[in-house]
């Protein structure tokens, strides 16, 4: 059986071969308008530079190079929150957002759920995970079951830890609010995509006296979480949480690559600001326009 | 095998979607794959609705059977699920009360129970905002005081009477708030968060595509 590391290069080669075979005949037949969207070449360059940076840092991490990642108090607080729940004998409530599984924020939330489930399994702390979509239910059940099995706590696993509660936004919110007031979880963890219900959930949790950790990439919901929660992961911290909790160098390499690109973007913004200030930035601005 | 197959599927799906935006859908197969794959997601999502129905029934049925705390709510949930779902699944040719057309049981329950309840929940948000704002705006530190002053100015600017009051101090004051607070400081911070989040999402996608990040399927 081939290992994943060997399969990936083979798949990349096969994919580009397929691409070449399907695109080339079209290009030869119709040379007036290219099958490739040349107007998006700037985005392709950014994708390639970004991928190269992430892969390079991942490779360095693999080779054992020490990578510094700043402390993120919100993620460190997850273990503390589960510990508090264990001491109090109360459950931990984890909400993986209100979006479908095709949303990257939900995938990030499911990854964090896997890490949280490992901690709750270790301490045998009850875990409650209400979800809004059946696909998230299936993924959540798989992740939690795997975490309990890997820690040898298969007996403590209950299929209803992850449960479908409602498909409607406000029906979901009222069910979860009721759950908070009846079960009084010691810790509420909100991770993923949230909308108008963010404050309804976080304020109810606050009233129930739970320690609350939230994480979302939606800037319009961040003020609500900051006002009502003890810790808030902002934007990119949500995506970093899983890697940070894993403490695996390979995963942390991706975060460093991301930081490198951020520095490049800051430099590009500064150059843009200077050029536009001197009224000579038209050509520079056009470089970043995408059709 | 349990790890390799999902990694391969994630790799191919991710790569196809990432590459397809660079090709014209009318000229290449690869360009047509993006909308096609998104249709697949919708179809799979439809099938999994059955899983949701099973989960909600099992959890609430167990709660009623074992008389768990708040079992009355579970009973109400079970009744609501079936009273709403069953008549809508029956063909409307049997009776105008079946199906989901106007005048059916489903439509009546949706219009006169579901919608008002949703609106009530949404309307309660105003009270939650008031209590959260009270906590956030207490001037306990220099930062909280700046927040309080800025929020007061923005709130005044957003209502006609407040705007008139601001104009009485200086005619250009509302425009200054718009330019420097909303389109300046506020916009800059929001864009910073958005750029960071977009890079985080791209980095995570890359980790998933390459099989480095596998926690979302219970591995690693």
PDB file of C-alpha atoms in Angstrom, chain B residues 5 13 120 128 136 150 213:
ATOM      1  CA  UNK B   5      -9.293   7.170   0.530  1.00  0.00           C
ATOM      2  CA  UNK B  13     -11.896  17.827  -4.842  1.00  0.00           C
ATOM      3  CA  UNK B 120     -39.934  36.768  18.397  1.00  0.00           C
ATOM      4  CA  UNK B 128     -29.526  41.164  24.524  1.00  0.00           C
ATOM      5  CA  UNK B 136     -18.902  46.493  27.210  1.00  0.00           C
ATOM      6  CA  UNK B 150     -16.741  56.432  20.024  1.00  0.00           C
ATOM      7  CA  UNK B 213      -4.573  18.463   8.380  1.00  0.00           C
TER       8      UNK B 213
END
